[in-house]
Every structure is written in structure tokens, then in C-alpha cells.
Amino acid sequence: MGRLGVVIVGSGLIARFHANAVKHSEKLELRGFCDTFSFESAKKAAAEFGCEAWNGYDEALSAPGVDIVTVATASGMHDEAVFEAAKHGKHVISEKPLSITVERIDRMIEACEKAGVQLGCILQTRWDDKFVDAKRRIESGELGKVTYAGIRIPWWRKDEYYTQSSWHGTWNMDGGGALINQSIHMVDWLVALMPPVEEVKAFCATLAHPMETEDTVSAAIRFEGGALGGIYAATSSFPGRGKFMEITGTKGTIVFDDDKDAGAASPDSFEWDGHMKCFEAFADSVNGIAPYPIDGREARKSVSLIERVYRDAGIR
Ligand SMILES: NC(=O)c1ccc[n+]([C@@H]2O[C@H](COP(=O)([O-])OP(=O)(O)OC[C@H]3O[C@@H](n4cnc5c(N)ncnc54)[C@H](O)[C@@H]3O)[C@@H](O)[C@H]2O)c1
């Protein structure tokens, strides 16, 4: 099976993780970077990785040998790139959150289905051993009747993270703050491991940073079937501690305590290997080997819960 050609839309921090992951995969080949926001930035990234640079979707997506588009732009721009990929008949996998509202995600799913292209979302922690193990243990009934599931993401970001970015912590480009940006991986675990959410009661606050959206979230959840749950999500917790999850039931308890959590105090101190797992699974899906586990509908679940938290807290 030949390598699938990849265009990366976006050329900032995470686009370089995409490029490294693609370059190290035997299933994929990097064609280039497309950045409609900053051509200079695309050219710089292309020079680093030895590939093409484009500043328009038409040129990038009509280039020879392009099979897959990966989206690494500011979150409020993901839908635009997905619509363009669908228009050009290309399979597309986007960074988390798939988009910043459920309504936008529904339009993205529809566009990809109509175009007959696959849509996936990068939520690389789904490939973590701890997640895979938790899923197996819950599904095997090892925990008995599950009574509670809670996540804590007590992270820290400096003021500059918000003040020196044109999009972090804004409603129109980030879609929220600590919950949708930093905490979505753990929200994704919660929705993947537990039944659908029945009810949400939430508070959101901006306590530590000069930003438009929230840096502190406290929410209580009731899941279908009766189990209760909780979310504490923050970028206001100095110096930043590891992600935590506890799922407990009548016969057992799972505790995930990531005391070496690299993201707790810094946005770029993790590796690109998780992205490679996502891309290779997506390539297998495009090649008809196995469906990609986080398609549009699966990625919609975390954004839906986040939206319900914001709505109940009255901030969106
Ligand atoms: N999977 C992960 O663990 C992970 C980690 C970090 C970031 N991300 C996601 O990757 C995406 C990009 O994040 P990043 O850290 O690379 O951001 P960044 O600021 O470094 O790069 C943003 C990119 O979007 C482009 N862009 C388009 N429109 C823009 C606008 N209006 N304002 C600002 N930039 C605009 C920029 O040119 C640039 O290429 C986000 O959706 C973020 O949530 C995912």
C-alpha cells in the first residue's frame, strides 16, 4: 500500500507536531503547509521540514498526491478547513476540539458525509495505555455498578499565554478557556467511558488572568443510569499539577493520577508520538483497514458536554 500524501493546514506550534508525526510514519508522506492566515509562517515551517508552502486552499488541495488534510489552525478556524477539504474531496482529520460549537460540528459532519470523505478528530490521549485499560475494566464489569466519575485538570498558564496570542482565551477563536482548550482530553475520556450525560450544574469563572473566557470551572454531572460525576478544570492553579481521573463503583475503583503531566504548566512539553498514532489509525481507516475511532460524531460528545457546562454556568 502506497504512502498517503498529507497537507497540514496551519503552521504554528501543533502543526510542527503534525509534521514530525507524518515524517516519522511509513504510512504517510508530507506534501506541505497551507496557512491562509500567515503565508510567512507557512514558508518558515516548509523550510524547516523540506516541503511546499501555500497560502490558499485551492492551490494546496489541488496539488498532486494529496490524500489527507490535517487541520492545525486556531480552533475557531477548524470548520473552514474541513469544509474546504470536503469541497476538494479530501479526507480530513482536525485538531481538538473538532470545532467550537456542536452546531458547527453538525455542519462539518454533514459536509463530509455529502462529499464521501472521512472526518476524524485528533484526541491523542485515547491511545494511552491507561485509557485503554480503564475502558476494558469498565466494559468487563470489574467495577460493578459505576457510582461516580470525576476528572481534575489543575493546570497553570502564565498571563502571556493569553496576552501574547491573538486567539487563546477568546470566544470566537478558542470557543472558551481552560475547559475547551486544556481540559478537553480528560472530558473526552469521561464521555468515552461513561453513559450519556443527563444533567449538568456548573460554575465558570475568570479568576487569575486577563482573558475573555473562563480559567476556572467546577461542574457536577448526573449520567444516564444514575451515576454522578464532577469536573474541575483550570489554568488558574499555580504551579500546575497533573491530570486526575477517578471512576468508582460497587466492586472496584480506577484512579488515573498523572503526576508527570507535561502539559500542566507548559503548552508544548509533550511528544508527537500520540499524534502519529492518530494519523496512522486515520490512514488505516482511509485504506479501509479499520474505522477511525474518533469520527465526527464521537468528537461531538466532548464539545456537547463542554457546551452544556458553559450554558449552565451562564457564560455562553
Ligand atoms: N492535540 C493537542 O494536544 C493539542 C495541543 C496544542 C494545540 N492543539 C490545537 O491545535 C490548534 C492550533 O494550536 P497551536 O498551539 O498550534 O496554535 P498557534 O497559535 O501556534 O498556531 C495557530 C495557527 O492557526 C493559524 N490561524 C488561522 N487563523 C488564525 C487566527 N484568527 N488567529 C490566530 N491564528 C490563526 C495561524 O497562522 C497558525 O498557523 C488548536 O485548535 C489547539 O486546540 C492541540
Coordinates of C-alpha atoms and ligand atoms in Angstrom, one line a residue:
M1 CA 0.0 0.0 0.0
G2 CA 1.5 3.4 -1.0
R3 CA 2.0 6.3 1.4
L4 CA -0.9 8.8 1.7
G5 CA 0.0 12.4 0.9
V6 CA -0.7 14.9 3.7
V7 CA -1.3 18.7 3.6
I8 CA -1.1 20.4 7.0
V9 CA -3.4 23.4 7.3
G10 CA -1.9 25.8 9.9
S11 CA 1.8 26.3 10.7
G12 CA 2.1 27.2 14.4
L13 CA 3.1 25.1 17.4
I14 CA 1.0 22.0 16.9
A15 CA 1.4 22.0 13.1
R16 CA 5.1 21.1 13.8
F17 CA 3.9 18.1 15.9
H18 CA 1.8 17.1 12.8
A19 CA 4.8 17.4 10.5
N20 CA 7.1 15.3 12.8
A21 CA 4.4 12.6 13.2
V22 CA 3.8 12.5 9.4
K23 CA 7.6 12.5 8.7
H24 CA 8.2 9.5 11.0
S25 CA 5.3 7.4 9.7
E26 CA 5.8 4.8 7.0
K27 CA 2.1 5.2 6.0
L28 CA 2.2 8.9 5.2
E29 CA 4.2 11.5 3.2
L30 CA 4.3 15.2 4.0
R31 CA 3.4 17.4 1.0
G32 CA 3.3 20.8 2.6
F33 CA 1.8 23.5 4.9
C34 CA -1.1 25.7 3.9
D35 CA -1.7 28.8 6.1
T36 CA -4.3 31.3 4.9
F37 CA -3.7 33.5 7.9
S38 CA 0.1 33.9 7.5
F39 CA 2.0 32.8 4.4
E40 CA 5.3 33.8 6.0
S41 CA 4.6 31.3 8.8
A42 CA 3.8 28.5 6.2
K43 CA 7.0 29.3 4.3
K44 CA 9.1 29.1 7.5
A45 CA 7.6 25.7 8.5
A46 CA 8.0 24.4 5.0
A47 CA 11.7 25.4 5.0
E48 CA 12.1 23.6 8.3
F49 CA 10.6 20.3 7.1
G50 CA 11.6 20.5 3.4
C51 CA 8.2 20.6 1.8
E52 CA 5.8 23.0 -0.1
A53 CA 4.1 26.1 1.3
W54 CA 0.7 27.5 0.1
N55 CA -1.5 30.4 1.3
G56 CA -4.7 29.3 -0.5
Y57 CA -6.8 26.2 0.0
D58 CA -7.4 25.8 -3.8
E59 CA -3.6 25.6 -4.6
A60 CA -2.8 23.4 -1.6
L61 CA -5.7 20.9 -2.0
S62 CA -5.4 20.7 -5.8
A63 CA -1.7 19.9 -5.6
P64 CA -0.7 16.4 -6.9
G65 CA -0.7 13.5 -4.5
V66 CA -2.8 15.0 -1.7
D67 CA -5.0 12.4 0.1
I68 CA -5.4 13.7 3.6
V69 CA -5.7 17.1 5.2
T70 CA -4.7 17.6 8.8
V71 CA -6.0 20.8 10.5
A72 CA -3.8 22.6 13.0
T73 CA -5.3 26.1 13.0
A74 CA -6.8 28.2 15.8
S75 CA -9.9 26.2 16.9
G76 CA -12.4 28.7 15.5
M77 CA -11.0 28.1 12.0
H78 CA -11.2 24.3 12.0
D79 CA -14.6 24.2 10.3
E80 CA -13.4 26.4 7.4
A81 CA -10.6 24.0 6.7
V82 CA -12.9 20.9 6.9
F83 CA -15.4 22.5 4.5
E84 CA -12.6 23.2 2.1
A85 CA -11.2 19.6 2.4
A86 CA -14.7 18.2 1.7
K87 CA -15.1 20.5 -1.3
H88 CA -11.9 19.2 -2.7
G89 CA -12.8 15.5 -2.0
K90 CA -10.0 15.1 0.6
H91 CA -10.2 13.1 3.9
V92 CA -9.7 15.4 6.9
I93 CA -8.5 15.0 10.4
S94 CA -8.7 18.0 12.7
E95 CA -7.1 19.1 16.0
K96 CA -9.3 19.1 19.1
P97 CA -11.8 20.5 19.7
L98 CA -13.3 19.4 16.3
S99 CA -14.9 22.8 16.4
I100 CA -16.0 25.3 19.0
T101 CA -19.8 24.5 18.9
V102 CA -21.9 21.5 18.3
E103 CA -23.8 23.3 15.6
R104 CA -20.6 23.8 13.6
I105 CA -19.6 20.2 14.1
D106 CA -23.0 19.0 12.8
R107 CA -22.4 21.1 9.6
M108 CA -18.9 19.6 9.3
I109 CA -20.2 16.0 9.6
E110 CA -22.9 16.7 7.0
A111 CA -20.4 18.3 4.6
C112 CA -18.0 15.3 4.8
E113 CA -20.8 12.8 4.5
K114 CA -22.2 14.5 1.4
A115 CA -18.7 14.7 -0.1
G116 CA -18.0 11.0 0.8
V117 CA -14.8 11.9 2.7
Q118 CA -13.8 10.7 6.2
L119 CA -13.7 13.1 9.1
G120 CA -11.7 12.5 12.2
C121 CA -10.6 14.3 15.3
I122 CA -7.1 14.3 17.0
L123 CA -7.6 13.4 20.6
Q124 CA -4.4 11.5 21.0
T125 CA -4.8 10.5 24.7
R126 CA -7.3 7.9 23.5
W127 CA -4.3 5.8 22.6
D128 CA -2.8 6.0 26.2
D129 CA -2.5 2.6 27.9
K130 CA -4.3 4.0 31.0
F131 CA -7.4 4.9 28.9
V132 CA -7.4 1.6 27.1
D133 CA -7.1 -0.3 30.4
A134 CA -9.9 1.8 32.1
K135 CA -12.2 1.1 29.1
R136 CA -11.5 -2.6 29.3
R137 CA -12.1 -2.8 33.1
I138 CA -15.4 -0.8 32.9
E139 CA -16.7 -2.8 30.0
S140 CA -15.8 -6.1 31.7
G141 CA -18.0 -5.1 34.7
E142 CA -15.0 -5.2 37.0
L143 CA -16.2 -2.0 38.8
G144 CA -19.7 -3.4 39.4
K145 CA -22.3 -0.6 39.3
V146 CA -20.4 2.6 38.5
T147 CA -21.4 5.3 41.0
Y148 CA -19.1 8.2 40.3
A149 CA -16.7 9.5 37.7
G150 CA -14.7 12.7 38.2
I151 CA -11.9 14.5 36.4
R152 CA -9.5 17.2 37.7
I153 CA -7.2 19.2 35.5
P154 CA -5.5 21.7 37.9
W155 CA -3.2 23.4 35.3
W156 CA -1.4 26.7 35.2
R157 CA -0.8 29.1 32.3
K158 CA 1.1 32.4 32.5
D159 CA -0.7 35.6 31.6
E160 CA 1.5 35.9 28.5
Y161 CA -0.1 32.7 27.2
Y162 CA -3.3 34.7 26.8
T163 CA -2.0 38.2 26.2
Q164 CA 0.6 37.3 23.5
S165 CA -1.8 35.2 21.5
S166 CA -4.4 36.5 19.1
W167 CA -6.8 33.7 19.9
H168 CA -6.1 31.9 23.2
G169 CA -8.9 32.6 25.7
T170 CA -11.3 34.2 23.2
W171 CA -14.8 33.1 22.4
N172 CA -14.6 33.4 18.7
M173 CA -11.3 31.5 18.1
D174 CA -10.8 29.3 21.2
G175 CA -14.5 28.8 21.9
G176 CA -13.9 29.1 25.7
G177 CA -10.9 28.8 28.0
A178 CA -9.5 26.1 30.4
L179 CA -12.3 23.6 29.7
I180 CA -12.4 23.5 25.9
N181 CA -8.7 24.1 25.3
Q182 CA -6.6 22.4 28.0
S183 CA -9.2 20.0 29.6
I184 CA -10.9 18.5 26.5
H185 CA -8.7 15.4 26.6
M186 CA -10.0 14.4 30.0
V187 CA -13.6 15.5 29.1
D188 CA -13.1 13.1 26.1
W189 CA -12.2 10.3 28.5
L190 CA -15.2 11.0 30.6
V191 CA -17.7 10.9 27.7
A192 CA -15.9 7.8 26.2
L193 CA -16.0 5.8 29.4
M194 CA -19.4 6.8 30.9
P195 CA -23.0 6.7 29.8
P196 CA -24.5 9.9 28.2
V197 CA -24.8 12.9 30.4
E198 CA -28.3 13.6 31.7
E199 CA -27.9 16.7 33.8
V200 CA -25.2 19.4 34.4
K201 CA -24.8 22.0 37.1
A202 CA -21.8 24.3 36.7
F203 CA -19.9 27.4 37.7
C204 CA -17.3 29.1 35.5
A205 CA -15.1 32.0 36.5
T206 CA -12.2 34.1 35.3
L207 CA -10.1 34.5 38.4
A208 CA -6.4 34.6 37.5
H209 CA -5.9 36.0 34.0
P210 CA -6.8 39.0 31.8
M211 CA -8.9 36.9 29.4
E212 CA -12.3 36.9 27.9
T213 CA -13.2 33.3 28.7
E214 CA -13.0 31.1 31.8
D215 CA -9.9 29.9 33.6
T216 CA -11.7 28.0 36.4
V217 CA -14.6 25.5 36.1
S218 CA -16.4 23.5 38.7
A219 CA -19.2 21.3 37.4
A220 CA -21.4 18.5 38.8
I221 CA -22.9 15.8 36.5
R222 CA -25.6 13.2 36.6
F223 CA -25.2 10.4 34.0
E224 CA -28.0 8.3 32.5
G225 CA -28.5 5.3 34.8
G226 CA -27.8 7.4 37.9
A227 CA -24.0 7.7 38.4
L228 CA -22.8 11.1 39.5
G229 CA -19.7 12.9 38.3
G230 CA -17.6 16.0 38.5
I231 CA -15.2 18.3 36.6
Y232 CA -12.6 20.7 38.0
A233 CA -10.8 22.3 35.1
A234 CA -8.3 25.2 35.4
T235 CA -5.4 27.2 34.1
S236 CA -5.5 29.2 37.3
S237 CA -3.8 26.6 39.6
F238 CA -0.2 27.5 40.1
P239 CA 2.2 25.8 39.7
G240 CA 0.1 23.3 37.7
R241 CA -0.4 19.7 38.8
G242 CA -1.1 16.5 36.8
K243 CA -4.4 15.4 35.4
F244 CA -6.5 13.1 37.6
M245 CA -9.5 10.8 37.0
E246 CA -11.4 8.6 39.4
I247 CA -14.1 6.2 38.4
T248 CA -15.6 4.2 41.2
G249 CA -18.3 1.6 41.6
T250 CA -19.7 -1.1 43.9
K251 CA -16.9 -3.6 43.2
G252 CA -13.9 -1.5 42.3
T253 CA -12.2 1.8 41.6
I254 CA -10.0 3.1 38.8
V255 CA -7.6 6.0 39.6
F256 CA -5.6 7.8 37.0
D257 CA -3.1 10.2 38.6
D258 CA -0.7 11.7 36.0
D259 CA 1.9 13.1 38.4
K260 CA 4.4 13.6 35.5
D261 CA 1.8 15.5 33.4
A262 CA 3.9 17.6 31.0
G263 CA 1.1 19.9 29.9
A264 CA 0.3 21.1 33.5
A265 CA 2.5 24.2 33.4
S266 CA 3.6 24.5 29.7
P267 CA 1.7 24.2 26.4
D268 CA 4.5 22.5 24.4
S269 CA 6.2 20.0 26.6
F270 CA 4.9 16.8 25.2
E271 CA 5.9 14.5 22.3
W272 CA 4.4 13.9 18.8
D273 CA 4.1 10.1 19.2
G274 CA 0.4 10.4 20.2
H275 CA -0.3 12.4 17.0
M276 CA 1.4 9.7 15.0
K277 CA -0.9 7.1 16.5
C278 CA -3.9 9.2 15.5
F279 CA -2.6 9.8 11.9
E280 CA -1.7 6.1 11.4
A281 CA -5.2 5.0 12.6
F282 CA -6.8 7.6 10.3
A283 CA -4.7 6.3 7.4
D284 CA -5.8 2.7 8.2
S285 CA -9.4 4.0 8.1
V286 CA -8.9 5.7 4.7
N287 CA -7.3 2.5 3.4
G288 CA -10.4 0.5 4.6
I289 CA -8.5 -1.5 7.2
A290 CA -10.4 -0.4 10.4
P291 CA -12.7 2.6 11.1
Y292 CA -11.1 5.6 12.9
P293 CA -12.4 5.6 16.5
I294 CA -12.9 9.3 16.9
D295 CA -15.1 10.3 13.9
G296 CA -17.2 13.5 13.8
R297 CA -20.0 12.0 16.0
E298 CA -17.6 10.7 18.6
A299 CA -15.7 14.0 18.7
R300 CA -19.0 15.9 19.1
K301 CA -19.6 14.3 22.5
S302 CA -16.9 16.2 24.4
V303 CA -17.9 19.5 22.8
S304 CA -21.5 18.9 23.6
L305 CA -20.7 18.4 27.3
I306 CA -18.5 21.4 27.4
E307 CA -21.2 23.5 25.8
R308 CA -23.7 22.3 28.4
V309 CA -21.3 23.3 31.2
Y310 CA -20.9 26.8 29.7
R311 CA -24.6 27.2 29.2
D312 CA -25.5 26.1 32.8
A313 CA -22.9 28.5 34.1
G314 CA -24.5 31.2 32.0
I315 CA -21.3 32.2 30.2
R316 CA -22.4 31.1 26.7
Ligands
LIG1 N1 -3.8 17.7 20.5 C1 -3.2 18.5 21.4 O1 -2.7 18.1 22.4 C2 -3.0 20.0 21.1 C3 -2.0 20.8 21.7 C4 -1.9 22.1 21.4 C5 -2.8 22.7 20.5 N2 -3.8 21.9 19.9 C6 -4.8 22.5 19.0 O2 -4.1 22.9 17.8 C7 -4.7 24.1 17.2 C8 -3.6 25.1 17.0 O3 -2.9 25.4 18.2 P1 -1.4 25.9 18.2 O4 -1.0 25.8 19.6 O5 -0.6 25.3 17.1 O6 -1.7 27.5 17.9 P2 -0.7 28.5 17.2 O7 -1.2 29.9 17.6 O8 0.7 28.2 17.4 O9 -1.0 28.4 15.6 C9 -2.3 28.8 15.1 C10 -2.3 28.5 13.6 O10 -3.6 28.9 13.1 C11 -3.4 30.0 12.1 N3 -4.6 30.9 12.3 C12 -5.6 31.0 11.4 N4 -6.4 31.9 11.8 C13 -6.0 32.4 12.9 C14 -6.4 33.5 13.8 N5 -7.6 34.1 13.5 N6 -5.7 33.7 14.8 C15 -4.6 33.1 15.1 N7 -4.1 32.1 14.3 C16 -4.8 31.8 13.2 C17 -2.0 30.5 12.4 O11 -1.5 31.1 11.2 C18 -1.3 29.3 12.9 O12 -0.9 28.6 11.7 C19 -5.8 24.5 18.2 O13 -7.0 24.0 17.8 C20 -5.4 23.8 19.5 O14 -6.5 23.5 20.3 C21 -3.9 20.6 20.2

